[in-house]
PDB file of C-alpha atoms and ligand atoms in Angstrom:
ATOM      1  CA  UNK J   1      87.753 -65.403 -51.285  1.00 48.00           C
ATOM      2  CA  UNK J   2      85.956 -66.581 -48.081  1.00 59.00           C
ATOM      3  CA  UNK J   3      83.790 -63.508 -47.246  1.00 85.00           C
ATOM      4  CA  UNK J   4      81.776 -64.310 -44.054  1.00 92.00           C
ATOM      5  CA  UNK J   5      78.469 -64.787 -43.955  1.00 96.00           C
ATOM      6  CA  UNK J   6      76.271 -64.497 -41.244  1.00 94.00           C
ATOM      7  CA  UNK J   7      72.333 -64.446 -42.099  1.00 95.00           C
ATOM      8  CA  UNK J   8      70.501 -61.630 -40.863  1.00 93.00           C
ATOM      9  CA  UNK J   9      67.022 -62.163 -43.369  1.00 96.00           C
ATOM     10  CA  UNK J  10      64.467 -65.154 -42.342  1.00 96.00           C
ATOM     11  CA  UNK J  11      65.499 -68.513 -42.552  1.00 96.00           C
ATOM     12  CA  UNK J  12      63.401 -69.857 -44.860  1.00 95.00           C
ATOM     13  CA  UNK J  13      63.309 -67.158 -47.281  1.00 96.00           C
ATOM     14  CA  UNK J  14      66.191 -67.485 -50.497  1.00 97.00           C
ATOM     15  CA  UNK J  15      67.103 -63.887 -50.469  1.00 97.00           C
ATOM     16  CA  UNK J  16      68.661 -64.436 -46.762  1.00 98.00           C
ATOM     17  CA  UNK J  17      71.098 -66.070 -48.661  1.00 98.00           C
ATOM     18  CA  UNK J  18      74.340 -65.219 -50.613  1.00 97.00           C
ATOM     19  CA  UNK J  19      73.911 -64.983 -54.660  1.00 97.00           C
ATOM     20  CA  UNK J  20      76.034 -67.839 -55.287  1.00 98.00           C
ATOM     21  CA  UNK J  21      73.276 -69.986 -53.083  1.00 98.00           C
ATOM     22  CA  UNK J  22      70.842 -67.916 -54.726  1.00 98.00           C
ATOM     23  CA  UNK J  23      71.845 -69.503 -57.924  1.00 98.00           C
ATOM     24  CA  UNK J  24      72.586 -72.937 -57.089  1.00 98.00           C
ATOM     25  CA  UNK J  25      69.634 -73.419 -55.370  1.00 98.00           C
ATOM     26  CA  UNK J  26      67.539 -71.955 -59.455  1.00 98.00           C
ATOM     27  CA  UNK J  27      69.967 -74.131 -60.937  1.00 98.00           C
ATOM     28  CA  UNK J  28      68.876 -77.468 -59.021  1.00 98.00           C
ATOM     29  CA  UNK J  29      65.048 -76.410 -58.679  1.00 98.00           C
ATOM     30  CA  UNK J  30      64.274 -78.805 -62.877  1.00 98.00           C
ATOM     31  CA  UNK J  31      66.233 -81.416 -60.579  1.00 98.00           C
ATOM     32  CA  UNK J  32      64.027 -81.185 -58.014  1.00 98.00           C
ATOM     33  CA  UNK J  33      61.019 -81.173 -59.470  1.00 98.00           C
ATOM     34  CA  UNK J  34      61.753 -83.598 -61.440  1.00 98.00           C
ATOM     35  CA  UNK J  35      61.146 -85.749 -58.083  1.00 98.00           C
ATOM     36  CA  UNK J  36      58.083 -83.499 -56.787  1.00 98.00           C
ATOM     37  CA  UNK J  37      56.300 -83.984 -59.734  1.00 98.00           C
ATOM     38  CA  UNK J  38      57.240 -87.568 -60.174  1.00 98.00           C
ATOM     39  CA  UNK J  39      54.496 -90.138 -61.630  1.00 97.00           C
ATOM     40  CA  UNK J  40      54.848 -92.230 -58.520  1.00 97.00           C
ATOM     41  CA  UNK J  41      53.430 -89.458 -55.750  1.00 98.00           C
ATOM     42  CA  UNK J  42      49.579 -89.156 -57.682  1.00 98.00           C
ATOM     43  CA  UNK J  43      49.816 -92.686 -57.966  1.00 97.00           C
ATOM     44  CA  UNK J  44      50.474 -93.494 -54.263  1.00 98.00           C
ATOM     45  CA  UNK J  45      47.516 -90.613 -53.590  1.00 98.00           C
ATOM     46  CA  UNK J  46      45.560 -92.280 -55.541  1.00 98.00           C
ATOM     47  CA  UNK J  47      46.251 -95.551 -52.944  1.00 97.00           C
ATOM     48  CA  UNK J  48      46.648 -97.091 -56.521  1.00 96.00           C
ATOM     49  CA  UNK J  49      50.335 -98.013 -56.531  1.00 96.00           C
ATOM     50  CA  UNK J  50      50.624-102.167 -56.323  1.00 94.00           C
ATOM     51  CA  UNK J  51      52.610-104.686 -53.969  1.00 94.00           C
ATOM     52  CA  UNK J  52      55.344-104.994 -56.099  1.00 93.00           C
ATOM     53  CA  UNK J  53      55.700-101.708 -56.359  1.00 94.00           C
ATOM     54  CA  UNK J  54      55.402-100.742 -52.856  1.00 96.00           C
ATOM     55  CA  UNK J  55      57.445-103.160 -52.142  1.00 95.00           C
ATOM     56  CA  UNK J  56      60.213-101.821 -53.610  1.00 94.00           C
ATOM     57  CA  UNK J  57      59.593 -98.395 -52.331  1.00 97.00           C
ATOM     58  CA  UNK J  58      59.647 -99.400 -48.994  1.00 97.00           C
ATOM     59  CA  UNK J  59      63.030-101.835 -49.828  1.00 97.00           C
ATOM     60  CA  UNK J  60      64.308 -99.360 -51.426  1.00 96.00           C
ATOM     61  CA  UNK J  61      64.530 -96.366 -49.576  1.00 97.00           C
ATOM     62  CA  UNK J  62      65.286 -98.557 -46.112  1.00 97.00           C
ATOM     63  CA  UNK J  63      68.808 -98.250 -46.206  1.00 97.00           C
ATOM     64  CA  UNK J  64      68.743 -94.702 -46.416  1.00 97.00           C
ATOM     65  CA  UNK J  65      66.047 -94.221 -43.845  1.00 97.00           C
ATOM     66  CA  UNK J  66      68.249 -97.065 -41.530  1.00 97.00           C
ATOM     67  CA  UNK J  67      71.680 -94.714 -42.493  1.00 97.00           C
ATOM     68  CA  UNK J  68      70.569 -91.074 -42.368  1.00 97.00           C
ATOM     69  CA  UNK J  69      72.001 -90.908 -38.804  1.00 97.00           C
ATOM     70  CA  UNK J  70      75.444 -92.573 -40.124  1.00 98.00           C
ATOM     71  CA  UNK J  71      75.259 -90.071 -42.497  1.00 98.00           C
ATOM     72  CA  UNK J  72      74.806 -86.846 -40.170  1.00 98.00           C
ATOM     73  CA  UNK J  73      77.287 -88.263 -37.621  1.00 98.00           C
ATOM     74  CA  UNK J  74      80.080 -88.889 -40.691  1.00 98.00           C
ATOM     75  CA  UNK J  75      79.747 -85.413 -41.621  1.00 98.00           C
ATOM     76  CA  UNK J  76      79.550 -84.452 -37.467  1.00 98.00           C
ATOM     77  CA  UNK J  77      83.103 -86.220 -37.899  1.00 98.00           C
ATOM     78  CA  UNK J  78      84.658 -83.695 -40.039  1.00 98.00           C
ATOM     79  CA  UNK J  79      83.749 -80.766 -37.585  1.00 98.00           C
ATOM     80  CA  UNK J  80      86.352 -79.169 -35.223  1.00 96.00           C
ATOM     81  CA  UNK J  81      85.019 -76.994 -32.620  1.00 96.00           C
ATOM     82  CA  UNK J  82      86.203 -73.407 -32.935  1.00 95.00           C
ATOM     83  CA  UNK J  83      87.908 -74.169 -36.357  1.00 95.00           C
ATOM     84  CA  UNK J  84      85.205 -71.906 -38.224  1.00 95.00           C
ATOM     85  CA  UNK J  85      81.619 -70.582 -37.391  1.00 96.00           C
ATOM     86  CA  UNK J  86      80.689 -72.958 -40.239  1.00 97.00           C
ATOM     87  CA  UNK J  87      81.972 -75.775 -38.427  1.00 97.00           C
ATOM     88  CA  UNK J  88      80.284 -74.530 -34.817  1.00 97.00           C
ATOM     89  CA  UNK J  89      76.724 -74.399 -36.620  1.00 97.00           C
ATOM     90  CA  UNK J  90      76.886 -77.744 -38.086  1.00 98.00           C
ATOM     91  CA  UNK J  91      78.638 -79.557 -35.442  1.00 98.00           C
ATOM     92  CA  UNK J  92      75.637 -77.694 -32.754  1.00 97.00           C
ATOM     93  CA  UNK J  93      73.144 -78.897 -35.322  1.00 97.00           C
ATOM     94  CA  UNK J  94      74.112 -82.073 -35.975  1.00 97.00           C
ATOM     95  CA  UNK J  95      74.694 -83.339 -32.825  1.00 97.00           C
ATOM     96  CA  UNK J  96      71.074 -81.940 -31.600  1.00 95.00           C
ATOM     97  CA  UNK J  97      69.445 -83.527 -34.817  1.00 94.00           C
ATOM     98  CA  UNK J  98      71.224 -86.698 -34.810  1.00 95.00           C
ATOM     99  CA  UNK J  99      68.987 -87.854 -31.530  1.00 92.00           C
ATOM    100  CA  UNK J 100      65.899 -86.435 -33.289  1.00 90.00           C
ATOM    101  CA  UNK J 101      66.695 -89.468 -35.634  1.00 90.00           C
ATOM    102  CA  UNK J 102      66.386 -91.672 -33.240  1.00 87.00           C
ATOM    103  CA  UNK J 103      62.955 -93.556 -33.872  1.00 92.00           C
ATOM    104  CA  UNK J 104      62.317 -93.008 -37.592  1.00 95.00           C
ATOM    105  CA  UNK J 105      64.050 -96.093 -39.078  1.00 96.00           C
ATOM    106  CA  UNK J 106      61.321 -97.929 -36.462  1.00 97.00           C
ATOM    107  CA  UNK J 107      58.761 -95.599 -37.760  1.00 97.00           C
ATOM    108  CA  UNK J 108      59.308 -96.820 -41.265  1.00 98.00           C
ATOM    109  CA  UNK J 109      59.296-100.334 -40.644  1.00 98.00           C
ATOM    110  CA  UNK J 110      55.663 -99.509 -38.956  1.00 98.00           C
ATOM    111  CA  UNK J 111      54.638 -97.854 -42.491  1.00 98.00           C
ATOM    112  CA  UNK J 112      55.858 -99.992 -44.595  1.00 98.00           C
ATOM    113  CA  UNK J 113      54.038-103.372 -42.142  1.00 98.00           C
ATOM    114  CA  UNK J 114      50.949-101.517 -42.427  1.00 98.00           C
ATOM    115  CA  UNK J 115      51.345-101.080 -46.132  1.00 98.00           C
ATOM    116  CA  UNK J 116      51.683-104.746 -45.803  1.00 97.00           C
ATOM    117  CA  UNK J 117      55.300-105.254 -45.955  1.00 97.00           C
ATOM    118  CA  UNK J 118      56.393-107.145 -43.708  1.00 97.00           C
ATOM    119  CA  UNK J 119      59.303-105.778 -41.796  1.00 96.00           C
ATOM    120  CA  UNK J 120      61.300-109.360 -42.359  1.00 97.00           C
ATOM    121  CA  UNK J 121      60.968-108.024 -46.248  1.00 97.00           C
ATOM    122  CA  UNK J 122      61.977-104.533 -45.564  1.00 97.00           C
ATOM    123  CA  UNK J 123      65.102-105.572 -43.243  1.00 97.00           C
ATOM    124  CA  UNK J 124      66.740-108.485 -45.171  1.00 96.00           C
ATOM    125  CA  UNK J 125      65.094-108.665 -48.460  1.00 94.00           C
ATOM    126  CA  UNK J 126      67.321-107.739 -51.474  1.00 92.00           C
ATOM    127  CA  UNK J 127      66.527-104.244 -52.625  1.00 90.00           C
ATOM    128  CA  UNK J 128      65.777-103.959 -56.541  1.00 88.00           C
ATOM    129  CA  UNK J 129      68.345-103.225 -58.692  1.00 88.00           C
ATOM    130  CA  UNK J 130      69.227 -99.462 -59.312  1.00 85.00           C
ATOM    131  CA  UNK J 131      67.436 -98.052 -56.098  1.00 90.00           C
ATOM    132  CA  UNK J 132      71.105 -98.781 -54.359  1.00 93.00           C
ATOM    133  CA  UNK J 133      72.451 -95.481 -55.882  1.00 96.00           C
ATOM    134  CA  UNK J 134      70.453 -92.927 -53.458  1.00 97.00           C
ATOM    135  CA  UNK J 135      72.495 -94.726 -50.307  1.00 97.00           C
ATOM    136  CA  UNK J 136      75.743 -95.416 -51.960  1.00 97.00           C
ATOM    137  CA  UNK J 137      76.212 -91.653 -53.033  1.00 98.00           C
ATOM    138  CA  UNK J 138      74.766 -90.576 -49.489  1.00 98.00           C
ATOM    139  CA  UNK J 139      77.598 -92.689 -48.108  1.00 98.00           C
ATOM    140  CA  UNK J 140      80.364 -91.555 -50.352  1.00 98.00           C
ATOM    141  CA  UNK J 141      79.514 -88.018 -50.030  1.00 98.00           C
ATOM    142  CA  UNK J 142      79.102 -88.525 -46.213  1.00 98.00           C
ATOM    143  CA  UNK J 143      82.229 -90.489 -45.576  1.00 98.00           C
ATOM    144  CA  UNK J 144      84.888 -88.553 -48.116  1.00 98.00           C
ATOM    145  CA  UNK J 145      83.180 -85.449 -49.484  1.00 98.00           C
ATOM    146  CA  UNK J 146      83.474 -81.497 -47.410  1.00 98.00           C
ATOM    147  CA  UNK J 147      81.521 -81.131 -44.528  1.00 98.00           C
ATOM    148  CA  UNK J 148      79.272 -78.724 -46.908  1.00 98.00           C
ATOM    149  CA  UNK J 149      79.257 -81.171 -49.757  1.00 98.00           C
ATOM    150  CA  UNK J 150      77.457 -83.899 -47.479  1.00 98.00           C
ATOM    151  CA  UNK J 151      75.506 -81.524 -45.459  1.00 98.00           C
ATOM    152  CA  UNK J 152      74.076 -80.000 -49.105  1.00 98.00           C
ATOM    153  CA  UNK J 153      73.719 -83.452 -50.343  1.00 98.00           C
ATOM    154  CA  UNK J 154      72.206 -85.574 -47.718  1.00 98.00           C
ATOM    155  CA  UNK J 155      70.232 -82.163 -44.993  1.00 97.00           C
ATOM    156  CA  UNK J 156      69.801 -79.822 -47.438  1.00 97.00           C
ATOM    157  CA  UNK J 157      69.067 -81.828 -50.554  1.00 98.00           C
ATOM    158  CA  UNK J 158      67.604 -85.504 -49.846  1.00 97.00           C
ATOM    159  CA  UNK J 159      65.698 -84.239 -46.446  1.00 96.00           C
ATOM    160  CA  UNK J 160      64.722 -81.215 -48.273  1.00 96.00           C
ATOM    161  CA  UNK J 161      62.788 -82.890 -51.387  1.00 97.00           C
ATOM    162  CA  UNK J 162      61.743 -86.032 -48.773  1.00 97.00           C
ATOM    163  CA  UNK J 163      59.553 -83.181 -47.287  1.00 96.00           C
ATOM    164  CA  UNK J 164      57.629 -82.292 -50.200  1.00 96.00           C
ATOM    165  CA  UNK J 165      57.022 -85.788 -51.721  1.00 97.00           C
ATOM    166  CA  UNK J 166      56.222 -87.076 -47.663  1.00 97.00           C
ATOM    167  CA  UNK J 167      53.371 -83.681 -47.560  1.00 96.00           C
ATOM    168  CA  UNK J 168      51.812 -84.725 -51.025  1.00 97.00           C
ATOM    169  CA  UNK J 169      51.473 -88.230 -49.455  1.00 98.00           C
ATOM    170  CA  UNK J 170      50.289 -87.290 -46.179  1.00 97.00           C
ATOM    171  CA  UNK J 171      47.936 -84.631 -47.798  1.00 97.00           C
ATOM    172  CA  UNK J 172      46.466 -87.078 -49.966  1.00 98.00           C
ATOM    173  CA  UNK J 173      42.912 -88.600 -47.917  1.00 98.00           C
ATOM    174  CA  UNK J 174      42.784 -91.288 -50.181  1.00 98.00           C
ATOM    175  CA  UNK J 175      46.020 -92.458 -48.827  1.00 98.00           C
ATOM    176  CA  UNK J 176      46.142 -91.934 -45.546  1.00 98.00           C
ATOM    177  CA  UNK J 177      42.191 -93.962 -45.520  1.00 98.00           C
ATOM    178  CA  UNK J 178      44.087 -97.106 -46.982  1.00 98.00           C
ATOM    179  CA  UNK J 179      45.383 -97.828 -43.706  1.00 98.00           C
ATOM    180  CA  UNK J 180      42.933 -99.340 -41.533  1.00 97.00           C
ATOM    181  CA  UNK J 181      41.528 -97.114 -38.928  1.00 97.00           C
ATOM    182  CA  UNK J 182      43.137 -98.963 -36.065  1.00 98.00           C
ATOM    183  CA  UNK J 183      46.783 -98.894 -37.335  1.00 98.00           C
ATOM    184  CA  UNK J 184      46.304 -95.638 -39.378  1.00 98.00           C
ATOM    185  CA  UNK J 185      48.239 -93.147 -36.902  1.00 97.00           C
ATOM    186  CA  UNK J 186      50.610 -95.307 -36.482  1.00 98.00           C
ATOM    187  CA  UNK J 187      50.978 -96.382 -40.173  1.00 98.00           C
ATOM    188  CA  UNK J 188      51.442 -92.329 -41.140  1.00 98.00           C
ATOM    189  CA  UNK J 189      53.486 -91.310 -38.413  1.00 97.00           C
ATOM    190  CA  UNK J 190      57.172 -91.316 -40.580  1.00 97.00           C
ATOM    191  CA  UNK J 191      54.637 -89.205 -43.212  1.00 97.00           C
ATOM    192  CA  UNK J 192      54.083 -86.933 -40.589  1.00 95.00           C
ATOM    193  CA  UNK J 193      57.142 -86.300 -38.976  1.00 94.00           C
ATOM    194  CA  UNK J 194      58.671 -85.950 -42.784  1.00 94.00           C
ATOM    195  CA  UNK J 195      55.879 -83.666 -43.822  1.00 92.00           C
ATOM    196  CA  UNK J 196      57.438 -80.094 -44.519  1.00 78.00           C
ATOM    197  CA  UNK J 197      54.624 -77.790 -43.465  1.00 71.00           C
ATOM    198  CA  UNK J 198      56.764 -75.597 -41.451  1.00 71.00           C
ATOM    199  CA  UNK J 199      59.714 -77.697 -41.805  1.00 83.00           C
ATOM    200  CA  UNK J 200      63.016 -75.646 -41.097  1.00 91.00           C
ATOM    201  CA  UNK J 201      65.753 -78.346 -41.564  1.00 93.00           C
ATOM    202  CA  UNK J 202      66.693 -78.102 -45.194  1.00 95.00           C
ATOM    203  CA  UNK J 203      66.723 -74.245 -44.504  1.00 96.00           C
ATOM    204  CA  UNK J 204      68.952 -74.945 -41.631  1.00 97.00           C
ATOM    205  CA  UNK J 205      71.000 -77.153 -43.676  1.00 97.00           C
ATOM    206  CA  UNK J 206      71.863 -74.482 -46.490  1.00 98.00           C
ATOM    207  CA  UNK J 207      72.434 -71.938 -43.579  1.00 98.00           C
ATOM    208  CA  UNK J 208      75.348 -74.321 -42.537  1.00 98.00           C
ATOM    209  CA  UNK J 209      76.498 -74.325 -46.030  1.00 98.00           C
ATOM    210  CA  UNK J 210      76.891 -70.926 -46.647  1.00 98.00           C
ATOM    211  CA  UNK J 211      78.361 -70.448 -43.210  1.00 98.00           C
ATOM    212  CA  UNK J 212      80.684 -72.529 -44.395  1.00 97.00           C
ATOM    213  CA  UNK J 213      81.710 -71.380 -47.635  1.00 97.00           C
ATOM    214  CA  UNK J 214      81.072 -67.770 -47.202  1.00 97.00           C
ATOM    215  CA  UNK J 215      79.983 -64.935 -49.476  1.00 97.00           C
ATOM    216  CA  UNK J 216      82.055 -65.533 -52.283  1.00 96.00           C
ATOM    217  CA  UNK J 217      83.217 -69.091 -52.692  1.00 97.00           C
ATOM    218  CA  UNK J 218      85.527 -69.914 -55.323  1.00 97.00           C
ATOM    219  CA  UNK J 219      83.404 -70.918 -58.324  1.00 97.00           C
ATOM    220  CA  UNK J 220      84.510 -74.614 -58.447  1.00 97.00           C
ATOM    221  CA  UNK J 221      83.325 -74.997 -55.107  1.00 97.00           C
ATOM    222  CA  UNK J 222      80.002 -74.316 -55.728  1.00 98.00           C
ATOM    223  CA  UNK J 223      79.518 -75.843 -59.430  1.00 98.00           C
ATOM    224  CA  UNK J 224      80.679 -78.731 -56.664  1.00 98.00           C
ATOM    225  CA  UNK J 225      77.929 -78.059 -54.016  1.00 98.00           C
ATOM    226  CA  UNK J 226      75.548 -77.866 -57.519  1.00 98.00           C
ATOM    227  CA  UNK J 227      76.502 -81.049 -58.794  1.00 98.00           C
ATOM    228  CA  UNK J 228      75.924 -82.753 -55.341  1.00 98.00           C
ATOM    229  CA  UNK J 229      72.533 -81.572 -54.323  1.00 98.00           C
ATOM    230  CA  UNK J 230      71.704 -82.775 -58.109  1.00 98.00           C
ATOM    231  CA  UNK J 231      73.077 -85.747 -57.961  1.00 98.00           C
ATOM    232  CA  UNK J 232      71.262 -86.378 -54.606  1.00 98.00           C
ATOM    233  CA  UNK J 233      68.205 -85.412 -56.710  1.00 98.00           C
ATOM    234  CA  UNK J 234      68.730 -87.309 -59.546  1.00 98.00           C
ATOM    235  CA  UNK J 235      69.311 -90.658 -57.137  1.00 97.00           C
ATOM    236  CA  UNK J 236      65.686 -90.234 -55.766  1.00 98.00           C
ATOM    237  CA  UNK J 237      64.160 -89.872 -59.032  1.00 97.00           C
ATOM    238  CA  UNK J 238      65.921 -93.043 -60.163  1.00 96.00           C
ATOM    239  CA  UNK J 239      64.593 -94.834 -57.310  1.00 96.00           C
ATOM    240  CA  UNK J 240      60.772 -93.336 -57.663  1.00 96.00           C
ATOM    241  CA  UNK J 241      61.458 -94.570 -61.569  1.00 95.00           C
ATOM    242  CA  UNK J 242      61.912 -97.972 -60.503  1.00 94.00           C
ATOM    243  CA  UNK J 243      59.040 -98.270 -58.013  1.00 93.00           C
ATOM    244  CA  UNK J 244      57.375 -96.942 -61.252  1.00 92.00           C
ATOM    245  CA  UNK J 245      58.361 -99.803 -63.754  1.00 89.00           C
ATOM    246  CA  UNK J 246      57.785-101.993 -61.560  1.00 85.00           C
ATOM    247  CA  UNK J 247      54.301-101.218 -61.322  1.00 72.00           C
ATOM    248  CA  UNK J 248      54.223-101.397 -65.131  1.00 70.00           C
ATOM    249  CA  UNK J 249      56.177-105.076 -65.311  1.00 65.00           C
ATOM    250  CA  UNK J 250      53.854-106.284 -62.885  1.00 56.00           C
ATOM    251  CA  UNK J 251      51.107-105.476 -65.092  1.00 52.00           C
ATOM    252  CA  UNK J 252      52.698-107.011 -67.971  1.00 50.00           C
ATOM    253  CA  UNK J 253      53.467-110.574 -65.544  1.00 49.00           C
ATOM    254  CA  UNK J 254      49.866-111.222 -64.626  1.00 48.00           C
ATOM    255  CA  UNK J 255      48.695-110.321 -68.409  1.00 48.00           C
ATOM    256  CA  UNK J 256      50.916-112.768 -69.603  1.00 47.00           C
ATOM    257  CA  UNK J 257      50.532-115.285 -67.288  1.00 45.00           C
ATOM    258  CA  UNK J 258      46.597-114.803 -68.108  1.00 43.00           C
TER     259      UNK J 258
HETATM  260 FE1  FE2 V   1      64.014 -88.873 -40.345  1.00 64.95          FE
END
């Protein structure tokens, strides 16, 4: 069942990939956009989203910002040199994109401070209730799921969709011109890294994928491969959903306390 594949289209266009991908990449795209199109990116663009709010953003998404490395070098685990070219591509990537890592967790805690969260409240204050679910499925999926599984769920899916909502942000003038002038580069420089203007990775993480299961996996393996890059998808928009209502219960604290 494992036909090899080997891309020979570009790398960022679909139809380099097999059908099965094809398809599982239409079948996640509501999923998706269902985070793209979330209520929370205008409202950040806007620079209207409160401190509550972006509180728990940044709170929220920390421990998956601090863990994405964990997460690459779990799944860098599972490779064995020469096993598979599947497992040659993703243990060559991941070790080469595990360094490029390196900073971004200190990146973060420099947004977040100049979004006036202090990084005291981003590394040891408890994050609200339901955003846990993006980082405990990113570990599961890293730690006992295939080496595709976690690359689709975590490279492919979570950095994939991070892109997008990170270039709406960064696009947005209003947003970036909240940030005083003299912290402002600094302040958008996680934005900017994350921005996906010509960003290859989530490409290069479904590449890996298909390298891995081939032409023509057995269908249970890819309604598997589905139902994690959804699942990754559906975690984010949970967490956006919170940073949401909490902008809304904030709202209805001061009125009553008025
Ligand atoms: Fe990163």
């Amino acid at each position: 069942m494992h036909a090899h594949f080997e891309r020979t289209g570009p790398l960022t266009e679909l139809s380099s990939y097999p059908t099965w991908a094809q398809d599982m990449v239409m079948a996640c795209e509501d999923t998706k956009q269902s985070v793209i199109r979330h209520d929370l990116w205008p409202i950040m663009r806007e620079a209207k989203l409160n401190h509550i709010a972006t509180r728990h953003f940044m709170v929220g998404i920390w421990p998956v910002i601090e863990r994405f490395p964990g997460y690459m070098a779990m799944n860098l685990l599972k490779t064995r040199f020469g096993r598979s070219e599947g497992d040659n591509l993703a243990r060559r990537w991941l070790v080469r994109n595990i360094r490029v890592e390196q900073n971004h967790a200190e990146y973060w805690l420099t947004w977040a401070e100049g979004a006036n969260i202090k990084r005291e409240e981003v590394l040891h204050g408890i994050a609200p209730g339901g955003t846990e679910a993006l980082a405990n499925w990113c570990e599961e999926i890293s730690k006992s799921g295939s080496l595709a599984a976690g690359v689709a769920a975590t490279n492919y899916a979570v950095e994939g969709a991070t892109g997008e909502w990170s270039q709406l942000l960064y696009d947005s003038i209003a947003y970036r011109e909240s940030f005083p002038q003299n912290i402002r580069v600094g302040s958008l420089r996680w934005l900017q890294l994350h921005a996906a203007y010509d960003d290859t990775h989530p490409w290069e993480a479904l590449e890996i994928v298909c390298t891995l299961l081939g032409n023509s996996p057995m269908p249970h393996d890819v309604a598997h491969i589905t139902e994690c890059v959804k699942r990754s998808y559906i975690c984010m928009r949970l967490l956006a959903d919170r940073c949401v209502d909490a902008r809304t219960e904030s709202v209805v604290v001061s009125e009553a306390a008025a």
